[in-house]
Amino acid sequence: MERFGGAVRFVAAAAALICLLGACALTGAGPQAVGFGAGGRSVPSVVGLEGCEPAWVGAWHAAAEPAPTDPALAGRTLRMIVVPQATGSQVRVRVSNAYGTTPMTLGSVSVAWSDGAAGLVPDTLRPVAFAGHPDVVVAPGTEAVSDPVSVVAQAGRPLAVSMFLPVAPDVLTRHEVALQTSYLSVPGDASLVDDGAAFDTPVGSWMVLTGVDVLAPRPVNTVVAVGDSITDGVGARAGERWPDALARRLTATGGTAAMSVLNAGISRNQLLAGDAPLTRFDRDVTGASDVVLHIGTNDIAAGRGADEIIDGLVAFARHARAAGVRVVLTTITPSATGAHGTPAARATRDAVNAWVRVHGREHADGVADFAAAVHDPRDPTRLAAAFDSGDGLHLSAAGYRALADALDPGLLTGSPCLADQSPARVLVSGP
């Protein structure tokens, strides 16, 4: 009886959370309309905004990277901790076998509110199904998207997605630099266990999980930040990356400026080699309304010339705009470190940045001068001391905030359905 009461309290609290964020207004009369999703689940319906019905929104994303198989994962449970960037009444999770050469099997999967560590907030855990099944086999080179799950996601509040791996994938799809502690369990299926005691091994990477979508009361557009370790946030802590700062800025601006900001940065990424932004465009950007591309410092360190990098920026911008995605190009932030700071590297960076400032708008929908935002005014080839994480290349939290501040929200599409400030009425689905 106590557990049932706790579940009721969770649903009431979930409704309150959405309302506190301005996403809904629950009245005594209740909503005027109720929609139904897959499997007959009740979903929120918006009243009073033509064409702005509830919609699935990308709320969290991690760019996929390949990693060698880890036999220690077999027969254990991953508990991945993620922080959504949008609020909604249901969630879907995305699991990836992008680099595998054999099918990847997941046993039971669950989603819940994280308690801030390895445990879960009581009465929030829900099992996750895939096409109605409690397990899923993900074919090589593909991802799987779950059925809707009746868990409220709140922007900024961490979720825990737990996945039992009967067998270790032959090639692990992961995102190496998470800047977020997740957990691996002792042997056994602990995906449906609230207690965090079984999750005794902290991990600093996101594994298998690459996305979380939420069902928002009104459509919210998405901007994806694509880049290298500077977008990935190396040098900072969780919540301090420039896409995180941009998300807070757009939220603070409010109204139609608000968007969901997703991070598709990969440390060591290059514009012209490896898992380049253009080769991973379909996986990381497709479905978004906007993309901000900040990349090139690793290409410079690898000896690429300015003309090559400029051609790569043009090709990416052309592809994005052909796909109906609004694109913003940025200048390359300075560095005086190692191969990033040689005289030849400085000359290349200066040439690329000059082109972006003068000609970038001819190929993109906007330009953000990231280099000017963080360079040392006395020596523009270096980061300002306050913006340097200490290695001369990556930025401090203040430096990442400066990058976010350098991007004019007016360059982005925004979310037109948020123009009407009157509250939307929704019905929050139950357990």
C-alpha positions as a printed Julia matrix, in Angstrom:
431×3 Matrix{Float64}:
   0.0     0.0     0.0
   2.87    2.35    0.82
   4.47    1.69   -2.57
   1.19    2.46   -4.33
   0.89    5.68   -2.38
   4.47    6.57   -3.32
   3.68    6.04   -6.98
   0.66    8.34   -6.73
   2.8    10.96   -5.05
   5.36   10.6    -7.87
   2.73   11.23  -10.55
   1.46   14.29   -8.67
   5.01   15.55   -8.23
   5.71   14.9   -11.9
   2.76   17.03  -12.91
   3.91   19.74  -10.56
   7.4    19.67  -12.02
   6.17   20.32  -15.53
   3.86   23.08  -14.34
   6.61   24.75  -12.34
   8.64   24.97  -15.54
   5.77   26.76  -17.29
   5.0    23.81  -19.52
   1.43   23.32  -18.33
  -1.39   24.47  -16.12
  -3.45   21.75  -14.51
  -6.91   22.99  -13.55
  -9.69   21.43  -11.58
 -11.56   20.78  -14.8
  -8.56   18.97  -16.25
  -7.32   19.1   -19.82
  -9.76   19.58  -22.64
  -8.1    17.02  -24.87
  -6.16   13.81  -24.42
  -4.11   12.08  -27.1
  -2.95    8.47  -27.16
   0.47    7.16  -28.05
   1.77    3.7   -28.83
   0.13    0.96  -26.84
  -2.77    3.22  -25.82
  -0.69    5.22  -23.33
  -2.17    8.59  -22.49
   0.0    11.51  -23.58
  -0.29   15.27  -23.07
  -2.32   17.35  -25.46
  -1.95   21.1   -25.88
  -4.96   23.39  -25.82
  -5.08   26.71  -27.63
  -2.09   26.65  -30.02
  -2.84   25.69  -33.6
  -0.18   23.35  -35.0
   1.73   23.2   -31.72
   0.62   19.83  -30.44
   2.87   17.68  -28.21
   6.01   16.5   -29.99
   9.05   14.36  -29.34
  12.15   16.42  -28.65
  15.79   15.36  -28.5
  16.64   16.03  -24.85
  20.06   14.43  -24.5
  22.66   13.11  -26.95
  26.14   11.62  -26.89
  28.17   11.31  -30.09
  29.08    7.68  -30.68
  32.67    6.46  -30.69
  34.08    2.93  -31.1
  35.91    1.21  -28.26
  37.44   -2.26  -27.9
  35.23   -4.91  -26.38
  35.38   -5.23  -22.59
  34.73   -8.8   -21.42
  34.07   -7.45  -17.9
  30.76   -6.02  -19.12
  29.27   -9.45  -19.81
  26.56  -10.38  -17.32
  26.56   -6.95  -15.67
  24.33   -3.9   -15.69
  25.22   -0.42  -16.91
  23.58    2.5   -15.12
  24.12    5.54  -17.31
  23.44    8.94  -15.72
  22.32   11.68  -18.12
  20.88   15.19  -17.77
  18.05   16.01  -20.2
  17.83   19.47  -21.77
  14.05   19.45  -22.21
  10.99   18.67  -20.1
   8.24   16.23  -21.02
   5.79   13.67  -19.73
   7.28   10.57  -21.39
  10.71    9.47  -22.56
  12.25    7.24  -25.2
  15.8     5.94  -25.01
  18.19    5.29  -27.89
  20.75    2.49  -27.71
  23.47    2.06  -30.29
  25.51   -0.69  -31.9
  26.93    1.78  -34.44
  30.37    0.16  -34.6
  29.53   -3.45  -33.82
  30.06   -6.19  -36.4
  27.74   -8.64  -34.64
  24.27   -8.17  -33.09
  24.21   -6.61  -29.6
  21.74   -8.0   -27.09
  20.33   -6.03  -24.19
  18.36   -7.79  -21.48
  16.05   -5.72  -19.33
  16.28   -1.92  -19.53
  14.84    0.68  -17.17
  14.69    4.43  -16.68
  14.23    6.4   -13.46
  15.17    9.59  -11.69
  18.73    9.41  -10.41
  19.25   10.12   -6.72
  22.48   11.91   -7.59
  24.66    8.83   -7.21
  24.12    5.17   -8.21
  20.69    4.86   -6.61
  17.24    5.81   -7.86
  14.52    8.02   -6.45
  11.96    5.58   -4.98
   8.86    4.82   -7.04
  10.2     6.44  -10.22
  11.67    3.34  -11.86
   9.91    2.14  -15.02
  10.81   -0.79  -17.29
  11.61    0.06  -20.91
  10.23   -1.93  -23.83
  11.3    -2.15  -27.46
   8.43   -2.92  -29.83
   6.61   -4.33  -26.82
   9.45   -6.61  -25.73
  11.49   -6.28  -22.52
  14.74   -7.0   -24.38
  16.2    -6.0   -27.72
  18.75   -7.19  -30.26
  20.43   -4.29  -32.05
  21.79   -5.13  -35.49
  25.36   -4.16  -36.41
  25.72   -0.54  -37.46
  22.29    0.5   -36.19
  20.51    1.92  -33.16
  17.21    1.01  -31.52
  14.63    3.43  -30.14
  12.45    2.31  -27.26
   8.71    2.54  -26.87
   7.46    5.58  -24.9
   7.96    5.24  -21.15
   5.76    7.01  -18.61
   8.47    8.89  -16.73
   8.5    12.65  -16.5
  11.8    14.17  -17.59
  12.69   17.57  -16.18
  15.31   19.74  -17.84
  18.38   19.75  -15.62
  17.32   16.8   -13.44
  19.43   13.63  -13.96
  17.92   10.4   -15.23
  19.37    6.93  -14.76
  19.08    4.48  -17.67
  20.0     0.94  -16.61
  20.78   -1.79  -19.17
  21.67   -5.43  -18.57
  24.29   -6.83  -20.98
  24.12  -10.63  -21.16
  27.12  -10.63  -23.54
  29.72   -7.92  -24.1
  29.41   -6.25  -27.54
  32.22   -7.19  -29.93
  32.89   -3.47  -30.47
  31.58   -1.16  -27.78
  29.75    1.99  -28.82
  30.5     4.63  -26.23
  31.24    8.3   -25.66
  34.59    8.44  -23.91
  34.62   11.86  -22.24
  31.32   12.11  -20.38
  32.35   14.49  -17.57
  29.62   12.61  -15.71
  29.93    9.64  -13.37
  27.91    6.59  -14.38
  28.09    3.08  -12.9
  28.72   -0.6   -13.6
  27.18   -3.28  -11.39
  28.51   -6.43   -9.83
  27.58   -9.56  -11.84
  23.84   -9.87  -12.4
  20.81   -8.04  -13.73
  20.29   -5.0   -11.51
  18.31   -2.95  -14.04
  15.12   -3.06  -11.96
  16.79   -2.41   -8.59
  16.31    0.97   -6.89
  19.23    0.54   -4.54
  22.62    1.65   -5.86
  24.6    -0.81   -3.71
  25.06   -3.24   -6.61
  26.68   -0.52   -8.74
  30.1    -0.48   -7.14
  32.22    0.61  -10.12
  32.09    4.25  -11.27
  32.76    4.87  -14.98
  33.53    8.12  -16.77
  32.12    7.19  -20.19
  28.61    6.78  -21.57
  28.25    3.29  -23.02
  25.59    1.91  -25.41
  23.17    4.75  -24.6
  23.36    7.58  -27.15
  20.09    9.48  -26.81
  17.02   10.35  -24.76
  13.9    11.93  -26.29
  11.06   13.48  -24.31
   7.44   14.15  -25.22
   7.12   17.91  -24.75
   3.77   19.72  -24.41
   4.78   21.98  -27.29
   7.38   21.45  -30.04
  10.85   22.62  -29.02
  13.51   22.93  -31.71
  16.98   21.48  -31.26
  20.43   22.94  -31.88
  23.35   20.5   -32.05
  26.88   21.59  -31.16
  29.36   19.66  -33.32
  33.08   19.76  -32.7
  36.14   18.37  -30.95
  37.36   18.32  -27.33
  36.53   22.01  -26.88
  32.88   21.21  -27.55
  33.25   17.98  -25.56
  34.21   20.17  -22.6
  37.71   18.94  -21.74
  39.11   21.18  -19.01
  35.76   21.73  -17.35
  33.33   19.71  -15.26
  29.81   18.41  -15.8
  27.45   21.2   -16.77
  30.28   23.6   -17.68
  30.72   22.91  -21.4
  29.86   25.71  -23.81
  26.72   23.9   -25.08
  25.57   23.68  -21.43
  26.17   27.41  -21.02
  24.33   28.08  -24.28
  21.35   26.05  -23.07
  21.18   28.13  -19.89
  21.46   31.35  -21.91
  18.62   30.39  -24.26
  16.45   29.36  -21.32
  17.15   32.64  -19.54
  16.31   34.59  -22.7
  13.0    32.75  -22.77
  10.13   32.88  -25.22
  10.91   31.65  -28.71
  14.68   31.72  -28.03
  14.44   28.57  -25.91
  15.76   25.41  -27.57
  17.07   22.01  -26.61
  20.88   22.09  -26.93
  22.57   18.77  -27.7
  26.32   18.1   -27.54
  27.91   16.16  -30.4
  31.51   16.99  -29.58
  34.15   14.24  -29.74
  37.59   14.69  -28.24
  40.4    14.56  -30.83
  37.84   14.96  -33.64
  38.98   16.47  -36.94
  37.01   18.17  -39.68
  38.81   16.25  -42.43
  39.73   12.85  -40.98
  38.32    9.92  -39.02
  34.76   10.28  -37.73
  34.53   13.73  -39.29
  31.41   15.85  -38.71
  30.19   15.34  -42.27
  30.49   11.54  -42.04
  28.49   11.46  -38.81
  25.97   14.09  -39.85
  23.06   11.66  -40.21
  23.69   10.2   -36.77
  24.32   13.44  -34.87
  22.49   16.24  -36.67
  19.61   14.86  -38.74
  16.33   15.83  -37.09
  17.71   19.02  -35.54
  16.73   22.48  -36.73
  20.17   24.03  -36.17
  23.84   23.09  -35.95
  26.83   25.04  -34.66
  30.18   23.79  -35.99
  33.29   24.57  -33.96
  36.23   22.53  -35.19
  39.61   22.73  -36.91
  42.28   22.98  -34.22
  43.18   19.28  -34.54
  43.3    19.54  -38.33
  45.76   22.41  -37.93
  47.89   20.35  -35.53
  47.83   17.51  -38.07
  49.32   19.81  -40.73
  46.23   20.57  -42.8
  46.34   23.78  -44.8
  43.92   26.68  -44.56
  42.41   26.01  -47.99
  41.66   22.4   -47.06
  39.96   23.42  -43.81
  37.95   26.16  -45.52
  36.79   23.68  -48.17
  35.72   21.33  -45.36
  33.71   24.07  -43.64
  32.01   24.96  -46.91
  31.17   21.31  -47.61
  29.65   20.85  -44.15
  27.61   24.05  -44.39
  26.36   23.16  -47.87
  25.31   19.69  -46.7
  23.54   21.04  -43.61
  21.59   23.67  -45.52
  20.61   21.15  -48.21
  19.2    19.02  -45.37
  17.12   21.96  -44.16
  19.32   22.59  -41.1
  20.34   26.12  -40.15
  24.14   26.26  -39.72
  26.42   28.58  -37.76
  30.19   28.5   -38.34
  32.69   29.64  -35.73
  36.27   30.81  -35.7
  38.9    28.47  -34.22
  39.99   29.26  -30.66
  43.69   30.08  -30.19
  46.42   27.93  -28.71
  50.17   28.29  -28.22
  50.6    24.65  -27.18
  52.64   22.05  -29.09
  51.58   21.36  -32.66
  48.58   23.67  -32.16
  50.86   26.67  -31.55
  53.71   26.49  -34.05
  54.26   29.47  -36.39
  52.76   27.44  -39.23
  49.74   26.49  -37.09
  49.17   30.12  -36.09
  49.32   31.23  -39.72
  46.79   28.56  -40.75
  44.42   29.42  -37.91
  44.63   33.14  -38.73
  43.85   32.46  -42.39
  40.86   30.24  -41.59
  39.49   32.69  -39.03
  39.87   35.62  -41.4
  37.89   33.68  -44.02
  35.13   32.79  -41.52
  34.78   36.43  -40.45
  34.67   37.79  -44.0
  33.13   34.99  -46.07
  31.45   32.61  -43.6
  28.02   34.2   -44.0
  28.16   33.55  -47.73
  27.95   29.82  -47.0
  26.28   29.59  -43.58
  23.33   31.21  -41.81
  25.57   32.94  -39.31
  29.02   33.24  -37.77
  30.16   33.3   -34.14
  33.64   34.66  -33.41
  34.74   32.23  -30.71
  38.43   33.12  -31.11
  37.87   36.8   -30.37
  35.77   35.92  -27.33
  38.56   34.1   -25.5
  41.93   35.29  -26.84
  44.42   37.28  -24.79
  44.05   40.9   -25.96
  47.81   41.38  -25.56
  48.61   38.24  -27.57
  45.72   36.96  -29.73
  47.64   33.73  -30.45
  46.96   32.62  -26.85
  43.95   32.09  -24.61
  43.33   34.76  -22.01
  44.55   33.51  -18.62
  41.06   33.54  -17.11
  39.76   31.4   -19.97
  42.61   28.84  -20.0
  42.02   25.53  -18.22
  45.78   25.32  -17.69
  46.98   23.42  -20.76
  46.93   26.33  -23.21
  44.38   24.63  -25.47
  41.22   23.73  -23.58
  39.07   26.28  -21.83
  38.06   26.88  -18.24
  34.42   27.07  -17.2
  34.62   30.85  -17.64
  36.07   30.35  -21.11
  33.24   28.05  -22.12
  30.72   30.6   -20.85
  32.45   33.21  -23.0
  31.99   31.01  -26.08
  28.27   30.64  -25.35
  27.98   34.4   -24.87
  29.65   34.95  -28.25
  26.82   33.19  -30.09
  23.92   35.52  -30.85
  20.63   33.66  -30.12
  19.16   35.57  -33.06
  21.24   33.4   -35.4
  19.27   30.32  -34.33
  15.81   29.16  -35.37
  14.41   29.17  -31.84
  11.09   27.51  -31.04
   8.15   29.35  -32.64
   5.56   27.33  -30.7
   6.77   29.01  -27.51
   5.7    32.44  -28.78
   2.35   32.29  -27.0
   3.18   32.63  -23.31
  -0.22   31.34  -22.17
   0.19   28.01  -20.36
  -0.52   24.76  -22.17
  -2.8    22.29  -20.44
  -1.59   18.72  -20.34
  -2.48   15.43  -18.79
   0.55   13.7   -17.31
   0.42    9.97  -17.88
   0.48    7.64  -14.91
   2.74    4.68  -14.11
